[in-house]
Coordinates of C-alpha atoms in Angstrom, one line a residue:
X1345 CA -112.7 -107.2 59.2
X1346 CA -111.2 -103.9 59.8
X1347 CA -108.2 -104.9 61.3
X1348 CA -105.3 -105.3 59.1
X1349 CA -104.1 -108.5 60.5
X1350 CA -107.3 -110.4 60.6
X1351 CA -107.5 -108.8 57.1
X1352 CA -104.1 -110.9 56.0
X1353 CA -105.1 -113.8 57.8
X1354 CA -108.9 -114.1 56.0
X1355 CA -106.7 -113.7 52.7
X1356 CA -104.3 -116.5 53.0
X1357 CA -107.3 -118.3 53.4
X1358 CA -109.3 -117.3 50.6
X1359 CA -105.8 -118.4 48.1
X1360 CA -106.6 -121.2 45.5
X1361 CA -103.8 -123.7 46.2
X1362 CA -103.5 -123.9 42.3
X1363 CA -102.9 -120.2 41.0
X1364 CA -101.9 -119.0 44.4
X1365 CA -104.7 -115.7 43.9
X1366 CA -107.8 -115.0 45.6
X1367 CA -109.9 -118.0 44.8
X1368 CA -111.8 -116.8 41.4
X1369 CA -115.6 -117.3 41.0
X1370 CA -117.3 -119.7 41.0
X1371 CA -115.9 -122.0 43.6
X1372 CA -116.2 -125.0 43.6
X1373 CA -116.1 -127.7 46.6
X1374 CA -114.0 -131.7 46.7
X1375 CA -115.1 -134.3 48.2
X1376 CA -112.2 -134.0 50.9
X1377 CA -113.5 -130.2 51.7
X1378 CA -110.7 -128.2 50.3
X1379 CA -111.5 -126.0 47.5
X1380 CA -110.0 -124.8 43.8
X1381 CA -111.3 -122.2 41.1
X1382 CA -113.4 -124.2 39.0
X1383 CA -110.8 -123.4 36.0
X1384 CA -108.3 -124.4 37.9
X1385 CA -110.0 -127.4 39.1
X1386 CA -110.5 -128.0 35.1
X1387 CA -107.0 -127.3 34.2
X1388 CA -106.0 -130.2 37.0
X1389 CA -108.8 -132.0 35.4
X1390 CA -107.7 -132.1 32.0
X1391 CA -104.4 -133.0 32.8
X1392 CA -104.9 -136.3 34.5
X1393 CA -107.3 -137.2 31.7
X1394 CA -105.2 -137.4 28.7
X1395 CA -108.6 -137.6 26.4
X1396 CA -109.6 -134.1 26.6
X1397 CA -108.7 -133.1 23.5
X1398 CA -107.3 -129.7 23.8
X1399 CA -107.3 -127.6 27.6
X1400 CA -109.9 -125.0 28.2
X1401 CA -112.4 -126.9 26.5
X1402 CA -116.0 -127.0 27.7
X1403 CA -117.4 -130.5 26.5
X1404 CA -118.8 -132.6 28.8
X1405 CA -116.8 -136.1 29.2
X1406 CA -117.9 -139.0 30.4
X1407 CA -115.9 -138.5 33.7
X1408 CA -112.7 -138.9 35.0
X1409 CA -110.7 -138.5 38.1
X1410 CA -107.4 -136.2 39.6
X1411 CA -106.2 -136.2 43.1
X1412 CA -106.4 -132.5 45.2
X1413 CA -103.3 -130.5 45.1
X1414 CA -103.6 -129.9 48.6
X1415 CA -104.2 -133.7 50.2
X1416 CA -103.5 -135.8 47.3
X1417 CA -107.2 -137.4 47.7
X1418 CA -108.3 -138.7 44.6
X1419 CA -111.3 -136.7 43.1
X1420 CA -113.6 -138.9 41.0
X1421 CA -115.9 -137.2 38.7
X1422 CA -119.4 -138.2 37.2
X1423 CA -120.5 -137.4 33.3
X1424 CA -120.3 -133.8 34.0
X1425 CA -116.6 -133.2 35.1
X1426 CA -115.6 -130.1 37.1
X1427 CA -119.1 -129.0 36.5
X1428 CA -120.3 -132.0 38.4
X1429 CA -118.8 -130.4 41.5
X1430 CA -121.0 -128.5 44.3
X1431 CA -120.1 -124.9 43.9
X1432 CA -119.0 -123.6 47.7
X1433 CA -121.7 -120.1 48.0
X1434 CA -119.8 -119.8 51.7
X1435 CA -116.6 -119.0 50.7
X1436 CA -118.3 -117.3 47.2
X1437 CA -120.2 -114.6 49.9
X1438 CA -117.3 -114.3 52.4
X1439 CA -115.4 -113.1 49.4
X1440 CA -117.7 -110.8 48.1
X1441 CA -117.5 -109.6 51.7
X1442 CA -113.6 -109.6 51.4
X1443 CA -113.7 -107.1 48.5
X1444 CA -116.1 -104.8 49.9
X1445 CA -114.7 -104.0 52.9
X1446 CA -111.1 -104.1 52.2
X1447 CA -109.5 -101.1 49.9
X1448 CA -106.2 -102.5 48.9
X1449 CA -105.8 -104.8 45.7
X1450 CA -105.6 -108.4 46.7
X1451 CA -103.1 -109.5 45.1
X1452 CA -100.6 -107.5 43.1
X1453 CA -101.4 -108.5 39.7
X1454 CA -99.4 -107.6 36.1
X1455 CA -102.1 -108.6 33.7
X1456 CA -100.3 -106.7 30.8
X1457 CA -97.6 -108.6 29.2
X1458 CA -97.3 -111.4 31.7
X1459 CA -95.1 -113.7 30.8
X1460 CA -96.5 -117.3 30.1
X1461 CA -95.2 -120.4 31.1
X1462 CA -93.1 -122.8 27.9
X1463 CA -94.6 -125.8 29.0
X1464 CA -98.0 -124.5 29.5
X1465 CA -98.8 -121.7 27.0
X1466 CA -102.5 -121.1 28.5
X1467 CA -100.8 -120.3 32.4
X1468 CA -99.2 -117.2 33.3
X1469 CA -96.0 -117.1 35.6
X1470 CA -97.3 -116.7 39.2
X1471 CA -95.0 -118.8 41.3
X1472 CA -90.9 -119.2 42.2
X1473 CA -89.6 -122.8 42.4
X1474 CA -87.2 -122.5 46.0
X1475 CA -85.3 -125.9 44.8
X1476 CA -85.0 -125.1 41.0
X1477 CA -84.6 -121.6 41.5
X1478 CA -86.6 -120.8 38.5
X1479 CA -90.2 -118.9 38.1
X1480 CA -92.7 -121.4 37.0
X1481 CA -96.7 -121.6 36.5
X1482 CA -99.1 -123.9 38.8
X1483 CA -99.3 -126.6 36.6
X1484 CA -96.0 -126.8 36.8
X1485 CA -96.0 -127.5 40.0
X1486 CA -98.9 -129.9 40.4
X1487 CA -98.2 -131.7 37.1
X1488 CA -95.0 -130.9 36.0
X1489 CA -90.9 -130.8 36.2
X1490 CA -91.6 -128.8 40.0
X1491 CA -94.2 -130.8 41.4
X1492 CA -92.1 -132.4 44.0
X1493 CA -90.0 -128.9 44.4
X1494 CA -90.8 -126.4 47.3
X1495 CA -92.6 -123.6 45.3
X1496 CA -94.1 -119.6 46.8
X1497 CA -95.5 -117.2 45.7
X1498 CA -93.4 -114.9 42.7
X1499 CA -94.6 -111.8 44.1
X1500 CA -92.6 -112.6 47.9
X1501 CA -89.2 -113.8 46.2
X1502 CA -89.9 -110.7 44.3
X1503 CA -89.7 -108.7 46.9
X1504 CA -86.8 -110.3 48.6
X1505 CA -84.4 -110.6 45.1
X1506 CA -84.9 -106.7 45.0
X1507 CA -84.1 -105.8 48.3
X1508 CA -81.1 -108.5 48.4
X1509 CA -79.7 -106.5 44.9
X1510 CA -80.6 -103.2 46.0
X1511 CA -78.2 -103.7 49.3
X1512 CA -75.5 -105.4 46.9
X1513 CA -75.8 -102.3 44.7
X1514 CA -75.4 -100.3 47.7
X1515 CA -72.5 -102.3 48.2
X1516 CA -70.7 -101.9 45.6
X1517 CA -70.9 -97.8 44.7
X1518 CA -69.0 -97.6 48.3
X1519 CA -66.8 -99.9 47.0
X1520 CA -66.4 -97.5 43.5
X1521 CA -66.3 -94.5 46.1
X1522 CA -63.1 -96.3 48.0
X1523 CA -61.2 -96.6 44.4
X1524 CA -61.6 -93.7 42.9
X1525 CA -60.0 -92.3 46.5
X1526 CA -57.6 -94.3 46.1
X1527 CA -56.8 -93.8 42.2
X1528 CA -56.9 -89.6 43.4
X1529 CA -54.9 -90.3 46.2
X1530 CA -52.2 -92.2 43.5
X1531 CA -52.0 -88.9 41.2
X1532 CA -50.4 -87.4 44.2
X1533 CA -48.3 -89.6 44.6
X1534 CA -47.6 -89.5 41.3
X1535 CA -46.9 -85.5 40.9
X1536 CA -45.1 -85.7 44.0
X1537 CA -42.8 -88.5 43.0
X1538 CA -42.1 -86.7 39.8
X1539 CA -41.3 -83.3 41.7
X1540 CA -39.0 -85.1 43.9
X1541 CA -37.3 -86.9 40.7
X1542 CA -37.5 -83.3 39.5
X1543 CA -35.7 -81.7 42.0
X1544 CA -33.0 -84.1 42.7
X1545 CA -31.9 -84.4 39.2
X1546 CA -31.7 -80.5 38.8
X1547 CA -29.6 -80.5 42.0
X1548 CA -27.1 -83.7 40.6
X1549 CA -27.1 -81.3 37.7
X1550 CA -26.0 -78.3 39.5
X1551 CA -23.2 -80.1 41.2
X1552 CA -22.1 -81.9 38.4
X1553 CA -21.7 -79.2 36.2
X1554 CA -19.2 -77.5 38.8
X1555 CA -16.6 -79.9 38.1
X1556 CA -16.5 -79.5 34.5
X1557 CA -16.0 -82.5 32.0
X1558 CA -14.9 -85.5 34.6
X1559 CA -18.3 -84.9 36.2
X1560 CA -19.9 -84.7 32.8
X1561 CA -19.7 -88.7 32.7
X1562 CA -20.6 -89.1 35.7
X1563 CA -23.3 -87.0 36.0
X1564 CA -25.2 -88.6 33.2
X1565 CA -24.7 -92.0 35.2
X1566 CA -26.2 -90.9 38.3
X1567 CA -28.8 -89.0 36.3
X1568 CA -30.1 -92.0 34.3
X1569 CA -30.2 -93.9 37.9
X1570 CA -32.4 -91.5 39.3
X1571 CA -34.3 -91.6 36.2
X1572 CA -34.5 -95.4 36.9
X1573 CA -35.9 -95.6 40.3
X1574 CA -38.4 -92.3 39.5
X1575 CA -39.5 -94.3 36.0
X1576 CA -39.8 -97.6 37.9
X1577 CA -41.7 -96.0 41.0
X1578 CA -44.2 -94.3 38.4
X1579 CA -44.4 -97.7 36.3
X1580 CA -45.5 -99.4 39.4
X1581 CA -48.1 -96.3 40.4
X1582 CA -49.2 -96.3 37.0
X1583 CA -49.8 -100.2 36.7
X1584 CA -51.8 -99.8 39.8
X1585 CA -53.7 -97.1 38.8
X1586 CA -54.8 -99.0 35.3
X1587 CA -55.7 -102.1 36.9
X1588 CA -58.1 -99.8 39.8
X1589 CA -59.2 -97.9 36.7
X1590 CA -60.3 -100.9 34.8
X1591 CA -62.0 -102.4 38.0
X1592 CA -63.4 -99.4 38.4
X1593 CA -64.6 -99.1 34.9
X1594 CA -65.9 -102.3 35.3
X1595 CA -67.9 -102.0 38.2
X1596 CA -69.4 -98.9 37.2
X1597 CA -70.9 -100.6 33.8
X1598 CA -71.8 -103.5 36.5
X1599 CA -73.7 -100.7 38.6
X1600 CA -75.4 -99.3 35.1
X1601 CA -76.9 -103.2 34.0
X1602 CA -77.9 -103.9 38.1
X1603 CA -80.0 -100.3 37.7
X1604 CA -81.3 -101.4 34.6
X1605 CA -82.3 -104.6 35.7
X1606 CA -84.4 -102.9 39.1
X1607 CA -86.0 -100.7 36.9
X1608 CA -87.4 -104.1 35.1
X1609 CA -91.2 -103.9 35.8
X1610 CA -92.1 -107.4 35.3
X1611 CA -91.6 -109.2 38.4
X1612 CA -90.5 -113.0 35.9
X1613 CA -88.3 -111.1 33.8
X1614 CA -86.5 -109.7 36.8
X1615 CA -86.5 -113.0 38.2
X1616 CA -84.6 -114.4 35.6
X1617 CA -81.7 -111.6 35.2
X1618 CA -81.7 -110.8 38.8
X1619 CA -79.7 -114.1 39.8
X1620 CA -77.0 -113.8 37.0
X1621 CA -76.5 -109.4 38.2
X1622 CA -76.4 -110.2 41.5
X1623 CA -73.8 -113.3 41.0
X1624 CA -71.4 -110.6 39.2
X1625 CA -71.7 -108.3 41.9
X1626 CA -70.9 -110.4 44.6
X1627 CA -68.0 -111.8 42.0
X1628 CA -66.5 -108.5 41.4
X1629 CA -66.7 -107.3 45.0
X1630 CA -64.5 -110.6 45.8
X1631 CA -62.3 -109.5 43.1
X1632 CA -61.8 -106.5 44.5
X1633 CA -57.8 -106.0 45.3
X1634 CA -56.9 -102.3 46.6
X1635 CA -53.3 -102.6 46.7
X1636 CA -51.6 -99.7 47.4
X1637 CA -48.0 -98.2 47.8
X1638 CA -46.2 -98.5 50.6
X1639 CA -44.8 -95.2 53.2
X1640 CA -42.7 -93.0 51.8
X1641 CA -43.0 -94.4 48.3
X1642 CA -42.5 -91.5 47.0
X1643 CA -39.6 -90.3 48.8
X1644 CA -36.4 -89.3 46.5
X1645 CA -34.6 -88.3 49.1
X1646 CA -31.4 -90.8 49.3
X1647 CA -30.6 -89.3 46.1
X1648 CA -28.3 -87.0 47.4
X1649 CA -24.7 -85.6 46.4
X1650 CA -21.4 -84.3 48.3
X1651 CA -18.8 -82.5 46.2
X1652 CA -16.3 -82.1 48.6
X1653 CA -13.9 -84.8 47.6
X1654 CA -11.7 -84.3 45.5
X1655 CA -10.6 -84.1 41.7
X1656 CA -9.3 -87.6 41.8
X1657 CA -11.6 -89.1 43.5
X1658 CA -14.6 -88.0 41.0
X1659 CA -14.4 -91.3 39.0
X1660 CA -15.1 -93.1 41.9
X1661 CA -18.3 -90.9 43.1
X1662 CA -21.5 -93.6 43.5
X1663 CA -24.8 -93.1 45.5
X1664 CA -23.8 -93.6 49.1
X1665 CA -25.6 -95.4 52.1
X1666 CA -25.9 -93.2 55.5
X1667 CA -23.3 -94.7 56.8
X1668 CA -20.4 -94.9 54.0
X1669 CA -21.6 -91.0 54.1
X1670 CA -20.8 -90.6 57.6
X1671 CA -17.0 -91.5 56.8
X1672 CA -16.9 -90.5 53.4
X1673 CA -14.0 -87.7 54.4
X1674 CA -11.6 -90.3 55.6
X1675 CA -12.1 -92.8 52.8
X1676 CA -9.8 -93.9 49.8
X1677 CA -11.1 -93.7 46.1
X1678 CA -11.3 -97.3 45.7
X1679 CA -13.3 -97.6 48.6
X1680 CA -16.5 -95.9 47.1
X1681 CA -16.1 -97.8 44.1
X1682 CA -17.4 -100.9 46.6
X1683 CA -20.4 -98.5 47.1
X1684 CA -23.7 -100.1 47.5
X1685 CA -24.6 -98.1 44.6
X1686 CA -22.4 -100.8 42.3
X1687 CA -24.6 -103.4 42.9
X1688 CA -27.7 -101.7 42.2
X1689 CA -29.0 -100.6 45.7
X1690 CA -29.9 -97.0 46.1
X1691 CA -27.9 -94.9 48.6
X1692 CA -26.5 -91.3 49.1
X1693 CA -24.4 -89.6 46.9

């Protein structure tokens, strides 16, 4: 009796088939040798007799018949009912001997506030449907919409659901943690980007105001287009960063409800939010997209000027590829007018 093991395996036996709890006193024996509660031998009882007027009542009938929930043998009973039955004093004593030398509860039980089964108002909650997916009662099971489902018991499933949403909680905040690196790692991007923009439009600037008011034109052109690429490189940061931020946002609220929910001290009522939390996790963290920029993003750097040509030739000054810059001493005016920057491409200047 001492050893835990032997102590677990004397338990399973000592479980009514009906409530799935330490068989309650007294016990009563069937004819095919397996054994209920006597309530719950009256509850199975009263079911398959439909002239019991209400369940839980004590009148004596004049006898009736159910089948076992554990063999399916049909139980026929004399004038007396369930109390017809021969009470079983061995498994009676070997529980009494259970309780005394064991100092653990037997089963965990939540007697406050338990929730109660719709169909059957007088049974508590104590077992999980596997097929249905739904916490149920015994009766339920024996009687009702689960009795051909696999059922066991609410306080295993319990157990697993927790630990299964505790990892996928787990899960997730390193997922948060990844983003809001990621989101940081895009304001940098984002101030370097605009110091870049910065600092190669206060250089077009300087060179453009050396050549007085032909440059003045042109200097507002090349301007805007650096303006362009820097506005359309932080428009696309920026985009990404909302649509992190809002995932982000999101799974953070999602985090909040999950916490809630394990903090949910009734096993049923868990139960029945747990599936619908843990479905949005999993949903989200398939959702999740970290799209990022690519190398050098950030670069400004072909946005670059050469004011050594001449006064003639400032009309025709445009952003320049490497290699029209290579040559650009030995070209004609009209030739950098057929810069690549014409066509919208970004190049040297």
């Amino acid at each position: 009796m001492g050893d835990s093991s032997s102590m677990e395996n004397l338990e399973k036996q000592l479980i009514c088939p009906i409530c799935l709890e330490i068989f309650t006193k007294p016990v009563v024996i069937l004819p095919c040798q397996h054994n209920l509660c006597r309530k719950c031998a009256n509850d199975v009882y009263q079911a398959s007799n439909s002239f019991w007027q209400n369940r839980g009542s004590t009148t004596v009938s004049t006898g009736g018949r159910f089948r076992c929930p554990s063999c399916r043998h049909e139980v026929i009973l004399d004038r007396h009912g369930v109390y017809g039955l021969q009470r079983n004093l061995l498994v009676e004593n070997i529980i009494d001997i259970y309780k005394s030398e064991t100092n653990r509860p037997l089963l965990p039980k939540t007697e406050q506030q338990q929730l109660m089964c719709d169909q059957h108002e007088e049974e508590k909650i104590n077992i999980y449907c596997l097929t249905c997916e739904t916490p149920t009662c015994s009766m339920c099971k024996v009687f009702g919409a689960h009795k051909d489902c696999d059922v066991a018991p609410l306080t295993v499933i319990y157990k697993r659901q927790k630990t299964e949403l505790s990892d996928a909680i787990a899960v997730l905040v390193a997922g948060n943690d990844r983003i809001q690196a990621l989101i940081s790692q895009m304001e940098d991007i984002c101030r370097t980007v605009k110091e870049n923009g910065r600092r190669q439009m206060q250089n077009i600037s300087d060179k453009f105001d050396e050549l007085f008011a032909i440059i003045e034109e042109r200097k507002r052109e090349l301007i805007e287009t650096v303006g362009r690429e820097q506005d359309r490189k932080l428009g696309h940061v920026r985009s990404l960063m909302r649509r992190h931020g809002d995932h982000l946002e999101m799974s953070i609220k999602l985090v909040e409800t999950a916490i809630q929910s394990m903090e949910e001290p009734q096993m049923a009522v868990f139960l029945q939010s747990a599936k619908e939390v843990f479905k949005k996790i999993t949903d989200t963290a398939k959702a999740s997209n970290i799209e990022r920029t690519e190398a050098g993003f950030e670069s400004m750097d072909h946005f670059i000027i050469n004011t050594e040509n001449a006064a003639d030739m400032l009309r025709g000054i445009d952003f320049q590829t490497a290699e029209d810059g290579e040559d650009s001493s030995d070209e004609a005016p009209e030739d950098l007018t057929n810069s690549p920057g014409q066509s919208g491409e970004s190049g040297r200047l």
